[in-house]
Amino acid sequence: MNTSGDTTRTALVTGCLGAIGQAICVELAAAGYRVVGMDRIEGAAFAQGPYLTCDLSDPAGVAAAMQAYRDDGGSVDLLVNNAGHYDPKPFFETSVEDFERSARINATAPFQLSQIVSRWMVEEGREGAIVNIASIAGKLGSPIVAYGASKAAVLGLTRGLAKALAPHGIRVNAVAPGVIRSPMSDAIAPEQVAAQLTVTAMKRLGEPEEIARVVVFLAGPGAAYMTGAVVDVAGGWMS
């Protein structure tokens, strides 16, 4: 429970400049959140509120950015770990360094940010929520091995955090998108997209707003008895 007397909820959204991140920020702002964006582009314009520059592949940089935000009086009621890294290299062309970069951005940074933010929530006596953006690739596997493996880690992270943080009144859930219309999907080979659509019941790409609306639901009172859940938003992707 927020004991500060301020009823405005603050959401921190990573990857706020991407297609899905922008949609999440817009939907959260419309739902009444004060939105704080985080992305790696220095000096970027961010319409919804304060903006933090941070390279999520650098744990020391993440810690410094969050400490600066905290020192400036910042707090968080909702963390959306949305930022993602997709490197389309085939398996035999993926180096250990490539794999580790995917892991740092897609899995290590959500772990680190979740630990920092949940500690603040506990110290302030706030009940809060964390929503992780995973991927259907994390559930089904992907020939882009580094991406699929790192997103599978996000699923395990979500379930583990849900158990660790439930005693503190902090809920943790995840969204597993299918192929969403975005610059990231543009990087996927057209024949691979076509193959994915053949096993998608709805036979179309998803839209960023369709992910964002589920994030708002998971953050809100309608999901008050949900934690550790992974919600597929993948158009009926069957295999």
PDB file of N, CA and C in Angstrom, residues 120-218:
ATOM      1  N   TRP A 120      12.682  -1.121  -3.331  1.00  0.00           N
ATOM      2  CA  TRP A 120      12.088   0.192  -3.033  1.00  0.00           C
ATOM      3  C   TRP A 120      10.649   0.039  -2.560  1.00  0.00           C
ATOM      4  N   MET A 121       9.887  -0.801  -3.255  1.00  0.00           N
ATOM      5  CA  MET A 121       8.481  -1.002  -2.882  1.00  0.00           C
ATOM      6  C   MET A 121       8.362  -1.485  -1.445  1.00  0.00           C
ATOM      7  N   VAL A 122       9.203  -2.450  -1.089  1.00  0.00           N
ATOM      8  CA  VAL A 122       9.158  -2.989   0.275  1.00  0.00           C
ATOM      9  C   VAL A 122       9.541  -1.914   1.282  1.00  0.00           C
ATOM     10  N   GLU A 123      10.592  -1.150   0.988  1.00  0.00           N
ATOM     11  CA  GLU A 123      11.038  -0.100   1.905  1.00  0.00           C
ATOM     12  C   GLU A 123       9.973   0.971   2.102  1.00  0.00           C
ATOM     13  N   GLU A 124       9.208   1.259   1.053  1.00  0.00           N
ATOM     14  CA  GLU A 124       8.196   2.308   1.125  1.00  0.00           C
ATOM     15  C   GLU A 124       6.828   1.801   1.561  1.00  0.00           C
ATOM     16  N   GLY A 125       6.704   0.498   1.735  1.00  0.00           N
ATOM     17  CA  GLY A 125       5.405  -0.060   2.097  1.00  0.00           C
ATOM     18  C   GLY A 125       4.405  -0.010   0.963  1.00  0.00           C
ATOM     19  N   ARG A 126       4.895  -0.106  -0.264  1.00  0.00           N
ATOM     20  CA  ARG A 126       4.020  -0.067  -1.431  1.00  0.00           C
ATOM     21  C   ARG A 126       3.736  -1.482  -1.931  1.00  0.00           C
ATOM     22  N   GLU A 127       2.474  -1.753  -2.224  1.00  0.00           N
ATOM     23  CA  GLU A 127       2.170  -2.925  -3.030  1.00  0.00           C
ATOM     24  C   GLU A 127       2.368  -2.525  -4.483  1.00  0.00           C
ATOM     25  N   GLY A 128       2.890  -3.410  -5.280  1.00  0.00           N
ATOM     26  CA  GLY A 128       3.189  -3.035  -6.651  1.00  0.00           C
ATOM     27  C   GLY A 128       3.066  -4.201  -7.599  1.00  0.00           C
ATOM     28  N   ALA A 129       3.484  -3.959  -8.827  1.00  0.00           N
ATOM     29  CA  ALA A 129       3.389  -4.988  -9.860  1.00  0.00           C
ATOM     30  C   ALA A 129       4.578  -4.878 -10.806  1.00  0.00           C
ATOM     31  N   ILE A 130       4.946  -6.021 -11.345  1.00  0.00           N
ATOM     32  CA  ILE A 130       5.968  -6.117 -12.388  1.00  0.00           C
ATOM     33  C   ILE A 130       5.361  -6.904 -13.536  1.00  0.00           C
ATOM     34  N   VAL A 131       5.507  -6.383 -14.744  1.00  0.00           N
ATOM     35  CA  VAL A 131       5.068  -7.095 -15.941  1.00  0.00           C
ATOM     36  C   VAL A 131       6.267  -7.255 -16.865  1.00  0.00           C
ATOM     37  N   ASN A 132       6.592  -8.490 -17.178  1.00  0.00           N
ATOM     38  CA  ASN A 132       7.706  -8.791 -18.072  1.00  0.00           C
ATOM     39  C   ASN A 132       7.188  -9.106 -19.469  1.00  0.00           C
ATOM     40  N   ILE A 133       7.834  -8.539 -20.478  1.00  0.00           N
ATOM     41  CA  ILE A 133       7.484  -8.892 -21.853  1.00  0.00           C
ATOM     42  C   ILE A 133       8.403 -10.025 -22.285  1.00  0.00           C
ATOM     43  N   ALA A 134       7.844 -11.214 -22.357  1.00  0.00           N
ATOM     44  CA  ALA A 134       8.593 -12.411 -22.768  1.00  0.00           C
ATOM     45  C   ALA A 134       8.394 -12.588 -24.272  1.00  0.00           C
ATOM     46  N   SER A 135       8.123 -13.790 -24.703  1.00  0.00           N
ATOM     47  CA  SER A 135       7.879 -14.057 -26.123  1.00  0.00           C
ATOM     48  C   SER A 135       7.350 -15.474 -26.250  1.00  0.00           C
ATOM     49  N   ILE A 136       6.511 -15.685 -27.246  1.00  0.00           N
ATOM     50  CA  ILE A 136       6.093 -17.046 -27.523  1.00  0.00           C
ATOM     51  C   ILE A 136       7.298 -17.902 -27.892  1.00  0.00           C
ATOM     52  N   ALA A 137       8.362 -17.261 -28.396  1.00  0.00           N
ATOM     53  CA  ALA A 137       9.599 -17.992 -28.719  1.00  0.00           C
ATOM     54  C   ALA A 137      10.239 -18.579 -27.478  1.00  0.00           C
ATOM     55  N   GLY A 138      10.020 -17.951 -26.324  1.00  0.00           N
ATOM     56  CA  GLY A 138      10.552 -18.482 -25.083  1.00  0.00           C
ATOM     57  C   GLY A 138       9.824 -19.727 -24.624  1.00  0.00           C
ATOM     58  N   LYS A 139       8.600 -19.910 -25.084  1.00  0.00           N
ATOM     59  CA  LYS A 139       7.820 -21.092 -24.725  1.00  0.00           C
ATOM     60  C   LYS A 139       8.034 -22.231 -25.716  1.00  0.00           C
ATOM     61  N   LEU A 140       8.141 -21.884 -26.993  1.00  0.00           N
ATOM     62  CA  LEU A 140       8.166 -22.897 -28.034  1.00  0.00           C
ATOM     63  C   LEU A 140       9.559 -23.154 -28.598  1.00  0.00           C
ATOM     64  N   GLY A 141      10.521 -22.274 -28.277  1.00  0.00           N
ATOM     65  CA  GLY A 141      11.838 -22.371 -28.874  1.00  0.00           C
ATOM     66  C   GLY A 141      11.895 -21.582 -30.167  1.00  0.00           C
ATOM     67  N   SER A 142      13.106 -21.238 -30.574  1.00  0.00           N
ATOM     68  CA  SER A 142      13.292 -20.452 -31.785  1.00  0.00           C
ATOM     69  C   SER A 142      14.604 -20.842 -32.445  1.00  0.00           C
ATOM     70  N   PRO A 143      14.651 -20.849 -33.789  1.00  0.00           N
ATOM     71  CA  PRO A 143      15.936 -21.076 -34.453  1.00  0.00           C
ATOM     72  C   PRO A 143      16.913 -19.927 -34.212  1.00  0.00           C
ATOM     73  N   ILE A 144      16.399 -18.766 -33.780  1.00  0.00           N
ATOM     74  CA  ILE A 144      17.264 -17.687 -33.318  1.00  0.00           C
ATOM     75  C   ILE A 144      17.516 -17.993 -31.846  1.00  0.00           C
ATOM     76  N   VAL A 145      18.490 -18.843 -31.608  1.00  0.00           N
ATOM     77  CA  VAL A 145      18.636 -19.523 -30.317  1.00  0.00           C
ATOM     78  C   VAL A 145      18.868 -18.553 -29.170  1.00  0.00           C
ATOM     79  N   ALA A 146      19.708 -17.552 -29.373  1.00  0.00           N
ATOM     80  CA  ALA A 146      20.004 -16.620 -28.287  1.00  0.00           C
ATOM     81  C   ALA A 146      18.749 -15.887 -27.833  1.00  0.00           C
ATOM     82  N   TYR A 147      17.929 -15.493 -28.779  1.00  0.00           N
ATOM     83  CA  TYR A 147      16.688 -14.792 -28.437  1.00  0.00           C
ATOM     84  C   TYR A 147      15.725 -15.731 -27.705  1.00  0.00           C
ATOM     85  N   GLY A 148      15.474 -16.885 -28.277  1.00  0.00           N
ATOM     86  CA  GLY A 148      14.531 -17.816 -27.658  1.00  0.00           C
ATOM     87  C   GLY A 148      14.963 -18.244 -26.271  1.00  0.00           C
ATOM     88  N   ALA A 149      16.266 -18.512 -26.092  1.00  0.00           N
ATOM     89  CA  ALA A 149      16.761 -18.953 -24.790  1.00  0.00           C
ATOM     90  C   ALA A 149      16.641 -17.841 -23.756  1.00  0.00           C
ATOM     91  N   SER A 150      16.963 -16.606 -24.153  1.00  0.00           N
ATOM     92  CA  SER A 150      16.883 -15.501 -23.194  1.00  0.00           C
ATOM     93  C   SER A 150      15.442 -15.211 -22.810  1.00  0.00           C
ATOM     94  N   LYS A 151      14.517 -15.379 -23.755  1.00  0.00           N
ATOM     95  CA  LYS A 151      13.111 -15.162 -23.425  1.00  0.00           C
ATOM     96  C   LYS A 151      12.545 -16.309 -22.595  1.00  0.00           C
ATOM     97  N   ALA A 152      13.077 -17.512 -22.764  1.00  0.00           N
ATOM     98  CA  ALA A 152      12.699 -18.613 -21.872  1.00  0.00           C
ATOM     99  C   ALA A 152      13.130 -18.297 -20.449  1.00  0.00           C
ATOM    100  N   ALA A 153      14.302 -17.664 -20.315  1.00  0.00           N
ATOM    101  CA  ALA A 153      14.756 -17.254 -18.987  1.00  0.00           C
ATOM    102  C   ALA A 153      13.798 -16.253 -18.356  1.00  0.00           C
ATOM    103  N   VAL A 154      13.204 -15.391 -19.172  1.00  0.00           N
ATOM    104  CA  VAL A 154      12.235 -14.422 -18.645  1.00  0.00           C
ATOM    105  C   VAL A 154      11.026 -15.138 -18.045  1.00  0.00           C
ATOM    106  N   LEU A 155      10.607 -16.233 -18.657  1.00  0.00           N
ATOM    107  CA  LEU A 155       9.479 -16.996 -18.111  1.00  0.00           C
ATOM    108  C   LEU A 155       9.828 -17.567 -16.744  1.00  0.00           C
ATOM    109  N   GLY A 156      11.023 -18.146 -16.621  1.00  0.00           N
ATOM    110  CA  GLY A 156      11.446 -18.664 -15.320  1.00  0.00           C
ATOM    111  C   GLY A 156      11.606 -17.560 -14.301  1.00  0.00           C
ATOM    112  N   LEU A 157      12.138 -16.425 -14.734  1.00  0.00           N
ATOM    113  CA  LEU A 157      12.284 -15.273 -13.849  1.00  0.00           C
ATOM    114  C   LEU A 157      10.926 -14.817 -13.333  1.00  0.00           C
ATOM    115  N   THR A 158       9.951 -14.754 -14.209  1.00  0.00           N
ATOM    116  CA  THR A 158       8.608 -14.315 -13.819  1.00  0.00           C
ATOM    117  C   THR A 158       8.031 -15.211 -12.734  1.00  0.00           C
ATOM    118  N   ARG A 159       8.125 -16.502 -12.934  1.00  0.00           N
ATOM    119  CA  ARG A 159       7.536 -17.438 -11.966  1.00  0.00           C
ATOM    120  C   ARG A 159       8.293 -17.420 -10.640  1.00  0.00           C
ATOM    121  N   GLY A 160       9.625 -17.294 -10.729  1.00  0.00           N
ATOM    122  CA  GLY A 160      10.405 -17.238  -9.501  1.00  0.00           C
ATOM    123  C   GLY A 160      10.150 -15.962  -8.718  1.00  0.00           C
ATOM    124  N   LEU A 161      10.127 -14.830  -9.414  1.00  0.00           N
ATOM    125  CA  LEU A 161       9.843 -13.562  -8.735  1.00  0.00           C
ATOM    126  C   LEU A 161       8.455 -13.561  -8.125  1.00  0.00           C
ATOM    127  N   ALA A 162       7.498 -14.166  -8.809  1.00  0.00           N
ATOM    128  CA  ALA A 162       6.143 -14.214  -8.268  1.00  0.00           C
ATOM    129  C   ALA A 162       6.128 -14.888  -6.900  1.00  0.00           C
ATOM    130  N   LYS A 163       6.867 -15.967  -6.758  1.00  0.00           N
ATOM    131  CA  LYS A 163       6.919 -16.667  -5.467  1.00  0.00           C
ATOM    132  C   LYS A 163       7.693 -15.855  -4.432  1.00  0.00           C
ATOM    133  N   ALA A 164       8.794 -15.237  -4.852  1.00  0.00           N
ATOM    134  CA  ALA A 164       9.628 -14.495  -3.904  1.00  0.00           C
ATOM    135  C   ALA A 164       8.947 -13.222  -3.408  1.00  0.00           C
ATOM    136  N   LEU A 165       8.144 -12.583  -4.254  1.00  0.00           N
ATOM    137  CA  LEU A 165       7.624 -11.259  -3.933  1.00  0.00           C
ATOM    138  C   LEU A 165       6.175 -11.252  -3.475  1.00  0.00           C
ATOM    139  N   ALA A 166       5.457 -12.364  -3.640  1.00  0.00           N
ATOM    140  CA  ALA A 166       4.062 -12.401  -3.190  1.00  0.00           C
ATOM    141  C   ALA A 166       3.905 -12.042  -1.712  1.00  0.00           C
ATOM    142  N   PRO A 167       4.800 -12.491  -0.809  1.00  0.00           N
ATOM    143  CA  PRO A 167       4.637 -12.110   0.603  1.00  0.00           C
ATOM    144  C   PRO A 167       4.729 -10.604   0.849  1.00  0.00           C
ATOM    145  N   HIS A 168       5.271  -9.866  -0.120  1.00  0.00           N
ATOM    146  CA  HIS A 168       5.412  -8.414   0.019  1.00  0.00           C
ATOM    147  C   HIS A 168       4.321  -7.650  -0.728  1.00  0.00           C
ATOM    148  N   GLY A 169       3.335  -8.369  -1.257  1.00  0.00           N
ATOM    149  CA  GLY A 169       2.253  -7.704  -1.964  1.00  0.00           C
ATOM    150  C   GLY A 169       2.631  -7.227  -3.350  1.00  0.00           C
ATOM    151  N   ILE A 170       3.624  -7.848  -3.957  1.00  0.00           N
ATOM    152  CA  ILE A 170       4.077  -7.467  -5.289  1.00  0.00           C
ATOM    153  C   ILE A 170       3.753  -8.610  -6.250  1.00  0.00           C
ATOM    154  N   ARG A 171       2.962  -8.305  -7.260  1.00  0.00           N
ATOM    155  CA  ARG A 171       2.570  -9.313  -8.247  1.00  0.00           C
ATOM    156  C   ARG A 171       3.507  -9.242  -9.448  1.00  0.00           C
ATOM    157  N   VAL A 172       3.811 -10.405 -10.029  1.00  0.00           N
ATOM    158  CA  VAL A 172       4.710 -10.472 -11.178  1.00  0.00           C
ATOM    159  C   VAL A 172       4.087 -11.392 -12.228  1.00  0.00           C
ATOM    160  N   ASN A 173       3.833 -10.831 -13.400  1.00  0.00           N
ATOM    161  CA  ASN A 173       3.255 -11.595 -14.499  1.00  0.00           C
ATOM    162  C   ASN A 173       4.005 -11.276 -15.784  1.00  0.00           C
ATOM    163  N   ALA A 174       3.711 -12.035 -16.821  1.00  0.00           N
ATOM    164  CA  ALA A 174       4.386 -11.831 -18.100  1.00  0.00           C
ATOM    165  C   ALA A 174       3.401 -11.912 -19.248  1.00  0.00           C
ATOM    166  N   VAL A 175       3.761 -11.240 -20.322  1.00  0.00           N
ATOM    167  CA  VAL A 175       3.051 -11.335 -21.598  1.00  0.00           C
ATOM    168  C   VAL A 175       3.983 -12.019 -22.586  1.00  0.00           C
ATOM    169  N   ALA A 176       3.459 -12.983 -23.333  1.00  0.00           N
ATOM    170  CA  ALA A 176       4.251 -13.681 -24.353  1.00  0.00           C
ATOM    171  C   ALA A 176       3.682 -13.343 -25.725  1.00  0.00           C
ATOM    172  N   PRO A 177       4.216 -12.294 -26.364  1.00  0.00           N
ATOM    173  CA  PRO A 177       3.705 -11.940 -27.690  1.00  0.00           C
ATOM    174  C   PRO A 177       4.133 -12.939 -28.754  1.00  0.00           C
ATOM    175  N   GLY A 178       3.319 -13.012 -29.803  1.00  0.00           N
ATOM    176  CA  GLY A 178       3.742 -13.662 -31.034  1.00  0.00           C
ATOM    177  C   GLY A 178       4.474 -12.641 -31.882  1.00  0.00           C
ATOM    178  N   VAL A 179       4.315 -12.718 -33.191  1.00  0.00           N
ATOM    179  CA  VAL A 179       4.972 -11.757 -34.079  1.00  0.00           C
ATOM    180  C   VAL A 179       4.129 -10.492 -34.123  1.00  0.00           C
ATOM    181  N   ILE A 180       4.708  -9.398 -33.657  1.00  0.00           N
ATOM    182  CA  ILE A 180       4.017  -8.119 -33.558  1.00  0.00           C
ATOM    183  C   ILE A 180       4.594  -7.168 -34.604  1.00  0.00           C
ATOM    184  N   ARG A 181       3.737  -6.398 -35.225  1.00  0.00           N
ATOM    185  CA  ARG A 181       4.192  -5.450 -36.237  1.00  0.00           C
ATOM    186  C   ARG A 181       5.097  -4.393 -35.589  1.00  0.00           C
ATOM    187  N   SER A 182       6.373  -4.409 -35.934  1.00  0.00           N
ATOM    188  CA  SER A 182       7.350  -3.527 -35.298  1.00  0.00           C
ATOM    189  C   SER A 182       8.653  -3.612 -36.077  1.00  0.00           C
ATOM    190  N   PRO A 183       9.603  -2.711 -35.804  1.00  0.00           N
ATOM    191  CA  PRO A 183      10.928  -2.849 -36.433  1.00  0.00           C
ATOM    192  C   PRO A 183      11.588  -4.196 -36.147  1.00  0.00           C
ATOM    193  N   MET A 184      11.306  -4.782 -34.980  1.00  0.00           N
ATOM    194  CA  MET A 184      11.888  -6.088 -34.680  1.00  0.00           C
ATOM    195  C   MET A 184      11.344  -7.151 -35.626  1.00  0.00           C
ATOM    196  N   SER A 185      10.034  -7.114 -35.887  1.00  0.00           N
ATOM    197  CA  SER A 185       9.474  -8.103 -36.814  1.00  0.00           C
ATOM    198  C   SER A 185       9.963  -7.857 -38.236  1.00  0.00           C
ATOM    199  N   ASP A 186      10.277  -6.599 -38.548  1.00  0.00           N
ATOM    200  CA  ASP A 186      10.824  -6.288 -39.874  1.00  0.00           C
ATOM    201  C   ASP A 186      12.184  -6.950 -40.089  1.00  0.00           C
ATOM    202  N   ALA A 187      12.888  -7.263 -38.980  1.00  0.00           N
ATOM    203  CA  ALA A 187      14.210  -7.894 -39.080  1.00  0.00           C
ATOM    204  C   ALA A 187      14.121  -9.395 -39.306  1.00  0.00           C
ATOM    205  N   ILE A 188      12.916  -9.950 -39.168  1.00  0.00           N
ATOM    206  CA  ILE A 188      12.734 -11.385 -39.377  1.00  0.00           C
ATOM    207  C   ILE A 188      12.579 -11.651 -40.869  1.00  0.00           C
ATOM    208  N   ALA A 189      13.212 -12.689 -41.346  1.00  0.00           N
ATOM    209  CA  ALA A 189      13.122 -13.027 -42.765  1.00  0.00           C
ATOM    210  C   ALA A 189      11.657 -13.229 -43.163  1.00  0.00           C
ATOM    211  N   PRO A 190      11.241 -12.680 -44.308  1.00  0.00           N
ATOM    212  CA  PRO A 190       9.834 -12.796 -44.721  1.00  0.00           C
ATOM    213  C   PRO A 190       9.329 -14.227 -44.767  1.00  0.00           C
ATOM    214  N   GLU A 191      10.177 -15.153 -45.200  1.00  0.00           N
ATOM    215  CA  GLU A 191       9.727 -16.549 -45.264  1.00  0.00           C
ATOM    216  C   GLU A 191       9.491 -17.121 -43.864  1.00  0.00           C
ATOM    217  N   GLN A 192      10.252 -16.638 -42.872  1.00  0.00           N
ATOM    218  CA  GLN A 192      10.034 -17.095 -41.504  1.00  0.00           C
ATOM    219  C   GLN A 192       8.730 -16.533 -40.952  1.00  0.00           C
ATOM    220  N   VAL A 193       8.441 -15.264 -41.255  1.00  0.00           N
ATOM    221  CA  VAL A 193       7.171 -14.673 -40.833  1.00  0.00           C
ATOM    222  C   VAL A 193       6.013 -15.435 -41.463  1.00  0.00           C
ATOM    223  N   ALA A 194       6.124 -15.732 -42.757  1.00  0.00           N
ATOM    224  CA  ALA A 194       5.058 -16.469 -43.443  1.00  0.00           C
ATOM    225  C   ALA A 194       4.845 -17.834 -42.814  1.00  0.00           C
ATOM    226  N   ALA A 195       5.941 -18.506 -42.456  1.00  0.00           N
ATOM    227  CA  ALA A 195       5.825 -19.817 -41.818  1.00  0.00           C
ATOM    228  C   ALA A 195       5.140 -19.711 -40.462  1.00  0.00           C
ATOM    229  N   GLN A 196       5.456 -18.645 -39.720  1.00  0.00           N
ATOM    230  CA  GLN A 196       4.824 -18.452 -38.415  1.00  0.00           C
ATOM    231  C   GLN A 196       3.334 -18.186 -38.561  1.00  0.00           C
ATOM    232  N   LEU A 197       2.967 -17.423 -39.574  1.00  0.00           N
ATOM    233  CA  LEU A 197       1.547 -17.120 -39.763  1.00  0.00           C
ATOM    234  C   LEU A 197       0.740 -18.346 -40.160  1.00  0.00           C
ATOM    235  N   THR A 198       1.392 -19.327 -40.787  1.00  0.00           N
ATOM    236  CA  THR A 198       0.653 -20.543 -41.153  1.00  0.00           C
ATOM    237  C   THR A 198       0.208 -21.332 -39.928  1.00  0.00           C
ATOM    238  N   VAL A 199       0.918 -21.163 -38.785  1.00  0.00           N
ATOM    239  CA  VAL A 199       0.526 -21.868 -37.568  1.00  0.00           C
ATOM    240  C   VAL A 199      -0.121 -20.920 -36.559  1.00  0.00           C
ATOM    241  N   THR A 200      -0.518 -19.752 -37.034  1.00  0.00           N
ATOM    242  CA  THR A 200      -1.228 -18.784 -36.193  1.00  0.00           C
ATOM    243  C   THR A 200      -2.692 -18.784 -36.600  1.00  0.00           C
ATOM    244  N   ALA A 201      -3.565 -19.105 -35.670  1.00  0.00           N
ATOM    245  CA  ALA A 201      -4.982 -19.272 -35.999  1.00  0.00           C
ATOM    246  C   ALA A 201      -5.576 -18.020 -36.636  1.00  0.00           C
ATOM    247  N   MET A 202      -5.144 -16.838 -36.173  1.00  0.00           N
ATOM    248  CA  MET A 202      -5.746 -15.599 -36.663  1.00  0.00           C
ATOM    249  C   MET A 202      -5.113 -15.103 -37.963  1.00  0.00           C
ATOM    250  N   LYS A 203      -4.027 -15.732 -38.411  1.00  0.00           N
ATOM    251  CA  LYS A 203      -3.418 -15.480 -39.723  1.00  0.00           C
ATOM    252  C   LYS A 203      -3.023 -14.020 -39.955  1.00  0.00           C
ATOM    253  N   ARG A 204      -2.564 -13.355 -38.905  1.00  0.00           N
ATOM    254  CA  ARG A 204      -2.104 -11.977 -39.074  1.00  0.00           C
ATOM    255  C   ARG A 204      -1.081 -11.649 -38.006  1.00  0.00           C
ATOM    256  N   LEU A 205      -0.344 -10.566 -38.233  1.00  0.00           N
ATOM    257  CA  LEU A 205       0.548 -10.041 -37.208  1.00  0.00           C
ATOM    258  C   LEU A 205      -0.262  -9.354 -36.125  1.00  0.00           C
ATOM    259  N   GLY A 206       0.278  -9.345 -34.925  1.00  0.00           N
ATOM    260  CA  GLY A 206      -0.336  -8.566 -33.857  1.00  0.00           C
ATOM    261  C   GLY A 206       0.073  -7.105 -33.951  1.00  0.00           C
ATOM    262  N   GLU A 207      -0.653  -6.267 -33.264  1.00  0.00           N
ATOM    263  CA  GLU A 207      -0.354  -4.842 -33.215  1.00  0.00           C
ATOM    264  C   GLU A 207       0.192  -4.480 -31.836  1.00  0.00           C
ATOM    265  N   PRO A 208       1.099  -3.505 -31.755  1.00  0.00           N
ATOM    266  CA  PRO A 208       1.657  -3.132 -30.456  1.00  0.00           C
ATOM    267  C   PRO A 208       0.605  -2.811 -29.404  1.00  0.00           C
ATOM    268  N   GLU A 209      -0.473  -2.176 -29.818  1.00  0.00           N
ATOM    269  CA  GLU A 209      -1.528  -1.816 -28.859  1.00  0.00           C
ATOM    270  C   GLU A 209      -2.190  -3.042 -28.234  1.00  0.00           C
ATOM    271  N   GLU A 210      -2.162  -4.160 -28.958  1.00  0.00           N
ATOM    272  CA  GLU A 210      -2.777  -5.380 -28.427  1.00  0.00           C
ATOM    273  C   GLU A 210      -1.927  -5.981 -27.307  1.00  0.00           C
ATOM    274  N   ILE A 211      -0.649  -5.710 -27.313  1.00  0.00           N
ATOM    275  CA  ILE A 211       0.199  -6.086 -26.186  1.00  0.00           C
ATOM    276  C   ILE A 211      -0.004  -5.097 -25.045  1.00  0.00           C
ATOM    277  N   ALA A 212      -0.025  -3.830 -25.364  1.00  0.00           N
ATOM    278  CA  ALA A 212      -0.106  -2.783 -24.344  1.00  0.00           C
ATOM    279  C   ALA A 212      -1.366  -2.909 -23.492  1.00  0.00           C
ATOM    280  N   ARG A 213      -2.478  -3.250 -24.106  1.00  0.00           N
ATOM    281  CA  ARG A 213      -3.734  -3.345 -23.346  1.00  0.00           C
ATOM    282  C   ARG A 213      -3.686  -4.496 -22.348  1.00  0.00           C
ATOM    283  N   VAL A 214      -2.988  -5.571 -22.695  1.00  0.00           N
ATOM    284  CA  VAL A 214      -2.853  -6.685 -21.751  1.00  0.00           C
ATOM    285  C   VAL A 214      -1.935  -6.289 -20.603  1.00  0.00           C
ATOM    286  N   VAL A 215      -0.896  -5.511 -20.890  1.00  0.00           N
ATOM    287  CA  VAL A 215      -0.023  -5.016 -19.825  1.00  0.00           C
ATOM    288  C   VAL A 215      -0.827  -4.189 -18.829  1.00  0.00           C
ATOM    289  N   VAL A 216      -1.675  -3.293 -19.334  1.00  0.00           N
ATOM    290  CA  VAL A 216      -2.493  -2.455 -18.442  1.00  0.00           C
ATOM    291  C   VAL A 216      -3.408  -3.328 -17.592  1.00  0.00           C
ATOM    292  N   PHE A 217      -3.985  -4.350 -18.199  1.00  0.00           N
ATOM    293  CA  PHE A 217      -4.843  -5.254 -17.421  1.00  0.00           C
ATOM    294  C   PHE A 217      -4.056  -5.947 -16.317  1.00  0.00           C
ATOM    295  N   LEU A 218      -2.891  -6.495 -16.646  1.00  0.00           N
ATOM    296  CA  LEU A 218      -2.103  -7.220 -15.649  1.00  0.00           C
ATOM    297  C   LEU A 218      -1.637  -6.307 -14.521  1.00  0.00           C
TER     298      LEU A 218
END
